């Protein structure tokens, strides 16, 4: 019997792989444990480490020559250490609660982040001639449906200030929002939304990158990509209603 299959980088955190645009991650250390106490979860010191492999250039992994039984697949914590191949990444949350890998669906995320254990699948039951034939190899002694979707971890900080403060009713006021990517990964598709107080009216806005728009009292800045350590500035000019006290 054999068990695989893929570790891939998600762009949309959907929990489902988009084959045309989302690609596998090579060089990931993958551990296979036999679920010795048959409780469905990984217990170090109880469950037996069966094998260790590394994903290939396509992000695929495969464990072969297995006997029937329950198995748990782990993406080792060493992958997530600084400098590791999965540094700055975490498990997809788009299809939570995470599906049981025994559902035999291909291309869905089957991993959960577990403190101290990296990313771990639920137990997979392997049986002779009982594995899916629609997972790419047509072999009922092979299960190639255990997949792990990874997404970038991004910490975006926003600091908002205004000038002049206090402002005189009827005069203009400028809001400034500074957006900083504190990492550990680059950010893509960054969108910042800000709701203006009812006491002001939008005049104009600008951003150091991307575009800015306004609808009602909602201002939206589509900033695009923001690399680790980079900063973008959004400026919004408003008029304070003359009736404001």
mmCIF file of C-alpha atoms in Angstrom:
data_model
loop_
_atom_site.group_PDB
_atom_site.id
_atom_site.type_symbol
_atom_site.label_atom_id
_atom_site.label_comp_id
_atom_site.label_asym_id
_atom_site.label_seq_id
_atom_site.Cartn_x
_atom_site.Cartn_y
_atom_site.Cartn_z
ATOM 1 C CA UNK A 1 0.000 0.000 0.000
ATOM 2 C CA UNK A 2 1.088 3.615 -0.522
ATOM 3 C CA UNK A 3 0.049 7.057 0.700
ATOM 4 C CA UNK A 4 0.637 10.593 -0.663
ATOM 5 C CA UNK A 5 0.313 13.378 -1.983
ATOM 6 C CA UNK A 6 0.866 17.179 -2.187
ATOM 7 C CA UNK A 7 2.006 20.281 -0.264
ATOM 8 C CA UNK A 8 1.020 23.456 -2.126
ATOM 9 C CA UNK A 9 1.043 27.244 -1.691
ATOM 10 C CA UNK A 10 -2.413 28.818 -1.682
ATOM 11 C CA UNK A 11 -3.082 32.271 -3.049
ATOM 12 C CA UNK A 12 -6.715 32.598 -1.911
ATOM 13 C CA UNK A 13 -6.913 30.632 1.374
ATOM 14 C CA UNK A 14 -9.859 28.644 -0.003
ATOM 15 C CA UNK A 15 -8.682 25.256 1.235
ATOM 16 C CA UNK A 16 -9.033 23.923 -2.312
ATOM 17 C CA UNK A 17 -6.195 23.852 -4.806
ATOM 18 C CA UNK A 18 -6.533 25.935 -7.960
ATOM 19 C CA UNK A 19 -4.496 23.706 -10.281
ATOM 20 C CA UNK A 20 -3.768 26.357 -12.913
ATOM 21 C CA UNK A 21 -2.377 28.963 -10.521
ATOM 22 C CA UNK A 22 -1.324 27.280 -7.245
ATOM 23 C CA UNK A 23 1.850 25.226 -7.222
ATOM 24 C CA UNK A 24 3.539 22.644 -5.032
ATOM 25 C CA UNK A 25 6.290 23.455 -2.555
ATOM 26 C CA UNK A 26 9.498 21.407 -2.920
ATOM 27 C CA UNK A 27 11.834 20.418 -0.083
ATOM 28 C CA UNK A 28 9.211 20.012 2.674
ATOM 29 C CA UNK A 29 10.011 17.349 5.282
ATOM 30 C CA UNK A 30 7.005 15.034 5.696
ATOM 31 C CA UNK A 31 6.720 12.444 8.481
ATOM 32 C CA UNK A 32 4.470 9.394 8.475
ATOM 33 C CA UNK A 33 3.262 7.933 11.779
ATOM 34 C CA UNK A 34 1.325 4.752 12.363
ATOM 35 C CA UNK A 35 -1.630 5.585 14.619
ATOM 36 C CA UNK A 36 -0.550 2.996 17.185
ATOM 37 C CA UNK A 37 -3.313 3.680 19.709
ATOM 38 C CA UNK A 38 -5.909 4.157 16.952
ATOM 39 C CA UNK A 39 -7.276 7.378 18.459
ATOM 40 C CA UNK A 40 -7.107 9.385 15.230
ATOM 41 C CA UNK A 41 -4.634 12.019 16.463
ATOM 42 C CA UNK A 42 -0.850 12.298 16.673
ATOM 43 C CA UNK A 43 0.729 11.449 20.031
ATOM 44 C CA UNK A 44 4.513 11.618 20.049
ATOM 45 C CA UNK A 45 6.034 8.766 22.026
ATOM 46 C CA UNK A 46 2.933 6.669 21.439
ATOM 47 C CA UNK A 47 2.437 6.640 17.690
ATOM 48 C CA UNK A 48 5.254 5.001 15.720
ATOM 49 C CA UNK A 49 7.302 7.013 13.230
ATOM 50 C CA UNK A 50 7.016 4.902 10.096
ATOM 51 C CA UNK A 51 8.943 6.900 7.517
ATOM 52 C CA UNK A 52 10.267 10.358 6.583
ATOM 53 C CA UNK A 53 10.424 11.838 3.097
ATOM 54 C CA UNK A 54 10.826 15.217 1.358
ATOM 55 C CA UNK A 55 8.508 16.711 -1.251
ATOM 56 C CA UNK A 56 9.843 16.641 -4.807
ATOM 57 C CA UNK A 57 10.128 19.536 -7.256
ATOM 58 C CA UNK A 58 6.340 19.450 -7.761
ATOM 59 C CA UNK A 59 5.556 19.432 -4.042
ATOM 60 C CA UNK A 60 4.520 15.767 -4.110
ATOM 61 C CA UNK A 61 5.373 13.159 -1.459
ATOM 62 C CA UNK A 62 4.823 9.400 -1.386
ATOM 63 C CA UNK A 63 5.169 6.678 1.251
ATOM 64 C CA UNK A 64 5.323 3.141 -0.146
ATOM 65 C CA UNK A 65 5.359 -0.486 1.008
ATOM 66 C CA UNK A 66 2.906 0.119 3.837
ATOM 67 C CA UNK A 67 0.839 -2.508 5.627
ATOM 68 C CA UNK A 68 -2.894 -1.922 6.241
ATOM 69 C CA UNK A 69 -3.734 0.295 9.191
ATOM 70 C CA UNK A 70 -4.262 3.879 10.327
ATOM 71 C CA UNK A 71 -1.642 6.505 9.494
ATOM 72 C CA UNK A 72 -1.104 10.186 10.305
ATOM 73 C CA UNK A 73 0.872 12.559 8.074
ATOM 74 C CA UNK A 74 2.847 15.415 9.635
ATOM 75 C CA UNK A 75 4.624 18.424 8.175
ATOM 76 C CA UNK A 76 7.501 18.559 10.630
ATOM 77 C CA UNK A 77 7.873 21.641 12.878
ATOM 78 C CA UNK A 78 11.412 22.077 11.551
ATOM 79 C CA UNK A 79 9.875 23.234 8.260
ATOM 80 C CA UNK A 80 8.412 26.293 10.021
ATOM 81 C CA UNK A 81 11.540 27.438 11.874
ATOM 82 C CA UNK A 82 13.164 30.656 10.679
ATOM 83 C CA UNK A 83 15.045 29.802 7.498
ATOM 84 C CA UNK A 84 12.967 26.658 7.001
ATOM 85 C CA UNK A 85 11.203 25.934 3.733
ATOM 86 C CA UNK A 86 7.790 26.814 5.267
ATOM 87 C CA UNK A 87 8.967 29.813 7.322
ATOM 88 C CA UNK A 88 6.257 32.495 7.232
ATOM 89 C CA UNK A 89 3.533 30.054 6.166
ATOM 90 C CA UNK A 90 0.674 28.439 8.055
ATOM 91 C CA UNK A 91 -2.169 26.027 7.375
ATOM 92 C CA UNK A 92 -5.025 27.114 5.147
ATOM 93 C CA UNK A 93 -8.233 27.921 7.012
ATOM 94 C CA UNK A 94 -10.508 28.201 4.000
ATOM 95 C CA UNK A 95 -12.193 24.812 4.318
ATOM 96 C CA UNK A 96 -12.394 24.514 8.111
ATOM 97 C CA UNK A 97 -13.485 22.382 9.825
ATOM 98 C CA UNK A 98 -10.696 20.511 8.064
ATOM 99 C CA UNK A 99 -12.024 17.543 6.066
ATOM 100 C CA UNK A 100 -11.211 13.974 7.090
ATOM 101 C CA UNK A 101 -8.608 12.730 4.575
ATOM 102 C CA UNK A 102 -10.578 9.477 4.348
ATOM 103 C CA UNK A 103 -13.111 11.409 2.252
ATOM 104 C CA UNK A 104 -10.893 10.466 -0.745
ATOM 105 C CA UNK A 105 -11.176 13.969 -2.247
ATOM 106 C CA UNK A 106 -8.134 15.218 -4.089
ATOM 107 C CA UNK A 107 -6.874 18.794 -3.819
ATOM 108 C CA UNK A 108 -8.552 19.721 -0.524
ATOM 109 C CA UNK A 109 -6.510 20.834 2.486
ATOM 110 C CA UNK A 110 -6.289 18.045 5.082
ATOM 111 C CA UNK A 111 -3.979 19.686 7.636
ATOM 112 C CA UNK A 112 -4.393 21.450 10.954
ATOM 113 C CA UNK A 113 -1.770 23.530 12.753
ATOM 114 C CA UNK A 114 -1.085 21.851 16.110
ATOM 115 C CA UNK A 115 1.110 23.599 18.699
ATOM 116 C CA UNK A 116 4.512 21.909 18.869
ATOM 117 C CA UNK A 117 3.663 19.428 16.122
ATOM 118 C CA UNK A 118 3.651 21.488 12.946
ATOM 119 C CA UNK A 119 0.772 20.704 10.594
ATOM 120 C CA UNK A 120 -0.907 17.332 11.032
ATOM 121 C CA UNK A 121 -3.591 15.344 9.210
ATOM 122 C CA UNK A 122 -6.296 13.291 10.819
ATOM 123 C CA UNK A 123 -5.802 9.526 10.644
ATOM 124 C CA UNK A 124 -6.046 7.847 7.243
ATOM 125 C CA UNK A 125 -7.194 4.226 7.099
ATOM 126 C CA UNK A 126 -5.411 2.182 4.418
ATOM 127 C CA UNK A 127 -6.929 -1.109 3.295
ATOM 128 C CA UNK A 128 -5.999 -3.548 0.543
ATOM 129 C CA UNK A 129 -7.879 -2.778 -2.687
ATOM 130 C CA UNK A 130 -9.922 -0.231 -0.741
ATOM 131 C CA UNK A 131 -8.267 3.002 -1.849
ATOM 132 C CA UNK A 132 -9.597 5.489 -4.422
ATOM 133 C CA UNK A 133 -9.029 4.767 -8.094
ATOM 134 C CA UNK A 134 -9.814 8.364 -9.156
ATOM 135 C CA UNK A 135 -6.836 10.047 -7.468
ATOM 136 C CA UNK A 136 -4.545 10.041 -10.487
ATOM 137 C CA UNK A 137 -3.005 6.577 -10.608
ATOM 138 C CA UNK A 138 -5.988 4.227 -10.913
ATOM 139 C CA UNK A 139 -4.515 2.016 -8.174
ATOM 140 C CA UNK A 140 -6.877 0.849 -5.415
ATOM 141 C CA UNK A 141 -3.849 0.046 -3.242
ATOM 142 C CA UNK A 142 -2.710 3.683 -3.336
ATOM 143 C CA UNK A 143 -4.221 6.770 -1.701
ATOM 144 C CA UNK A 144 -2.998 10.027 -3.264
ATOM 145 C CA UNK A 145 -5.524 12.375 -1.642
ATOM 146 C CA UNK A 146 -3.714 13.617 1.508
ATOM 147 C CA UNK A 147 -2.948 17.239 0.657
ATOM 148 C CA UNK A 148 -1.771 20.287 2.597
ATOM 149 C CA UNK A 149 -2.543 23.880 1.576
ATOM 150 C CA UNK A 150 -0.257 26.572 3.022
ATOM 151 C CA UNK A 151 -0.878 30.326 3.151
ATOM 152 C CA UNK A 152 1.401 33.251 3.952
ATOM 153 C CA UNK A 153 1.333 34.766 7.440
ATOM 154 C CA UNK A 154 1.204 38.545 7.228
ATOM 155 C CA UNK A 155 1.083 41.131 10.037
ATOM 156 C CA UNK A 156 -0.185 44.445 8.664
ATOM 157 C CA UNK A 157 -0.082 47.432 11.012
ATOM 158 C CA UNK A 158 -2.115 50.595 10.370
ATOM 159 C CA UNK A 159 -1.503 53.929 12.093
ATOM 160 C CA UNK A 160 -4.116 56.645 11.516
ATOM 161 C CA UNK A 161 -3.658 60.340 12.302
ATOM 162 C CA UNK A 162 -5.437 63.583 11.472
ATOM 163 C CA UNK A 163 -4.370 67.161 10.769
ATOM 164 C CA UNK A 164 -5.485 69.778 11.874
ATOM 165 C CA UNK A 165 -6.687 68.772 15.344
ATOM 166 C CA UNK A 166 -8.877 70.375 16.555
ATOM 167 C CA UNK A 167 -10.514 71.457 13.320
ATOM 168 C CA UNK A 168 -12.939 74.338 12.740
ATOM 169 C CA UNK A 169 -16.391 73.423 11.361
ATOM 170 C CA UNK A 170 -16.601 74.166 7.651
ATOM 171 C CA UNK A 171 -12.869 73.707 7.104
ATOM 172 C CA UNK A 172 -10.953 70.793 5.641
ATOM 173 C CA UNK A 173 -9.311 67.973 7.587
ATOM 174 C CA UNK A 174 -6.736 65.465 6.343
ATOM 175 C CA UNK A 175 -6.611 61.871 7.551
ATOM 176 C CA UNK A 176 -3.381 59.923 7.008
ATOM 177 C CA UNK A 177 -3.171 56.132 7.243
ATOM 178 C CA UNK A 178 0.251 54.473 7.208
ATOM 179 C CA UNK A 179 0.203 50.736 6.410
ATOM 180 C CA UNK A 180 3.293 48.656 7.255
ATOM 181 C CA UNK A 181 3.910 44.974 6.539
ATOM 182 C CA UNK A 182 5.651 43.548 9.615
ATOM 183 C CA UNK A 183 6.005 40.137 7.949
ATOM 184 C CA UNK A 184 7.064 37.454 8.103
ATOM 185 C CA UNK A 185 5.749 37.076 4.520
ATOM 186 C CA UNK A 186 5.159 39.444 1.632
ATOM 187 C CA UNK A 187 1.534 40.512 1.264
ATOM 188 C CA UNK A 188 -0.465 40.536 -1.959
ATOM 189 C CA UNK A 189 -3.844 42.030 -2.757
ATOM 190 C CA UNK A 190 -3.774 44.426 0.210
ATOM 191 C CA UNK A 191 -7.043 46.357 0.593
ATOM 192 C CA UNK A 192 -7.642 48.963 3.311
ATOM 193 C CA UNK A 193 -11.161 50.211 4.108
ATOM 194 C CA UNK A 194 -11.972 53.176 6.333
ATOM 195 C CA UNK A 195 -15.395 54.526 7.285
ATOM 196 C CA UNK A 196 -15.581 58.291 7.620
ATOM 197 C CA UNK A 197 -17.538 59.927 10.456
ATOM 198 C CA UNK A 198 -21.005 61.201 9.561
ATOM 199 C CA UNK A 199 -19.886 64.736 10.404
ATOM 200 C CA UNK A 200 -17.474 64.951 7.443
ATOM 201 C CA UNK A 201 -17.798 64.877 3.647
ATOM 202 C CA UNK A 202 -15.222 63.265 1.349
ATOM 203 C CA UNK A 203 -13.244 65.657 -0.864
ATOM 204 C CA UNK A 204 -10.375 63.647 -2.351
ATOM 205 C CA UNK A 205 -7.939 60.866 -1.592
ATOM 206 C CA UNK A 206 -4.618 59.441 -2.735
ATOM 207 C CA UNK A 207 -2.240 56.578 -2.002
ATOM 208 C CA UNK A 208 1.473 56.101 -2.577
ATOM 209 C CA UNK A 209 0.602 52.942 -4.545
ATOM 210 C CA UNK A 210 -2.497 51.373 -6.028
ATOM 211 C CA UNK A 211 -5.819 53.200 -6.234
ATOM 212 C CA UNK A 212 -8.382 54.784 -3.925
ATOM 213 C CA UNK A 213 -12.163 55.093 -4.206
ATOM 214 C CA UNK A 214 -15.086 56.361 -2.139
ATOM 215 C CA UNK A 215 -18.709 55.262 -1.849
ATOM 216 C CA UNK A 216 -20.943 56.914 0.700
ATOM 217 C CA UNK A 217 -18.784 57.280 3.789
ATOM 218 C CA UNK A 218 -16.574 54.288 2.939
ATOM 219 C CA UNK A 219 -13.084 54.895 1.545
ATOM 220 C CA UNK A 220 -11.270 51.923 0.004
ATOM 221 C CA UNK A 221 -7.602 51.808 -0.979
ATOM 222 C CA UNK A 222 -6.490 48.869 -3.146
ATOM 223 C CA UNK A 223 -2.755 48.859 -2.470
ATOM 224 C CA UNK A 224 -1.739 45.614 -4.182
ATOM 225 C CA UNK A 225 1.526 44.007 -3.063
ATOM 226 C CA UNK A 226 3.364 45.064 0.088
ATOM 227 C CA UNK A 227 6.672 43.316 0.768
ATOM 228 C CA UNK A 228 8.013 42.667 4.253
ATOM 229 C CA UNK A 229 9.142 45.955 5.790
ATOM 230 C CA UNK A 230 7.452 48.083 3.128
ATOM 231 C CA UNK A 231 5.081 50.953 3.920
ATOM 232 C CA UNK A 232 2.238 52.569 1.989
ATOM 233 C CA UNK A 233 0.552 55.855 2.851
ATOM 234 C CA UNK A 234 -3.094 56.755 2.262
ATOM 235 C CA UNK A 235 -4.245 60.370 2.454
ATOM 236 C CA UNK A 236 -7.921 61.338 2.676
ATOM 237 C CA UNK A 237 -9.122 64.945 2.627
ATOM 238 C CA UNK A 238 -12.592 65.735 4.029
ATOM 239 C CA UNK A 239 -14.668 68.779 4.876
ATOM 240 C CA UNK A 240 -16.116 69.088 8.366
ATOM 241 C CA UNK A 241 -19.812 69.956 8.275
ATOM 242 C CA UNK A 242 -20.449 73.566 9.252
ATOM 243 C CA UNK A 243 -23.132 72.443 11.705
ATOM 244 C CA UNK A 244 -20.710 70.261 13.669
ATOM 245 C CA UNK A 245 -20.141 71.341 17.248
#
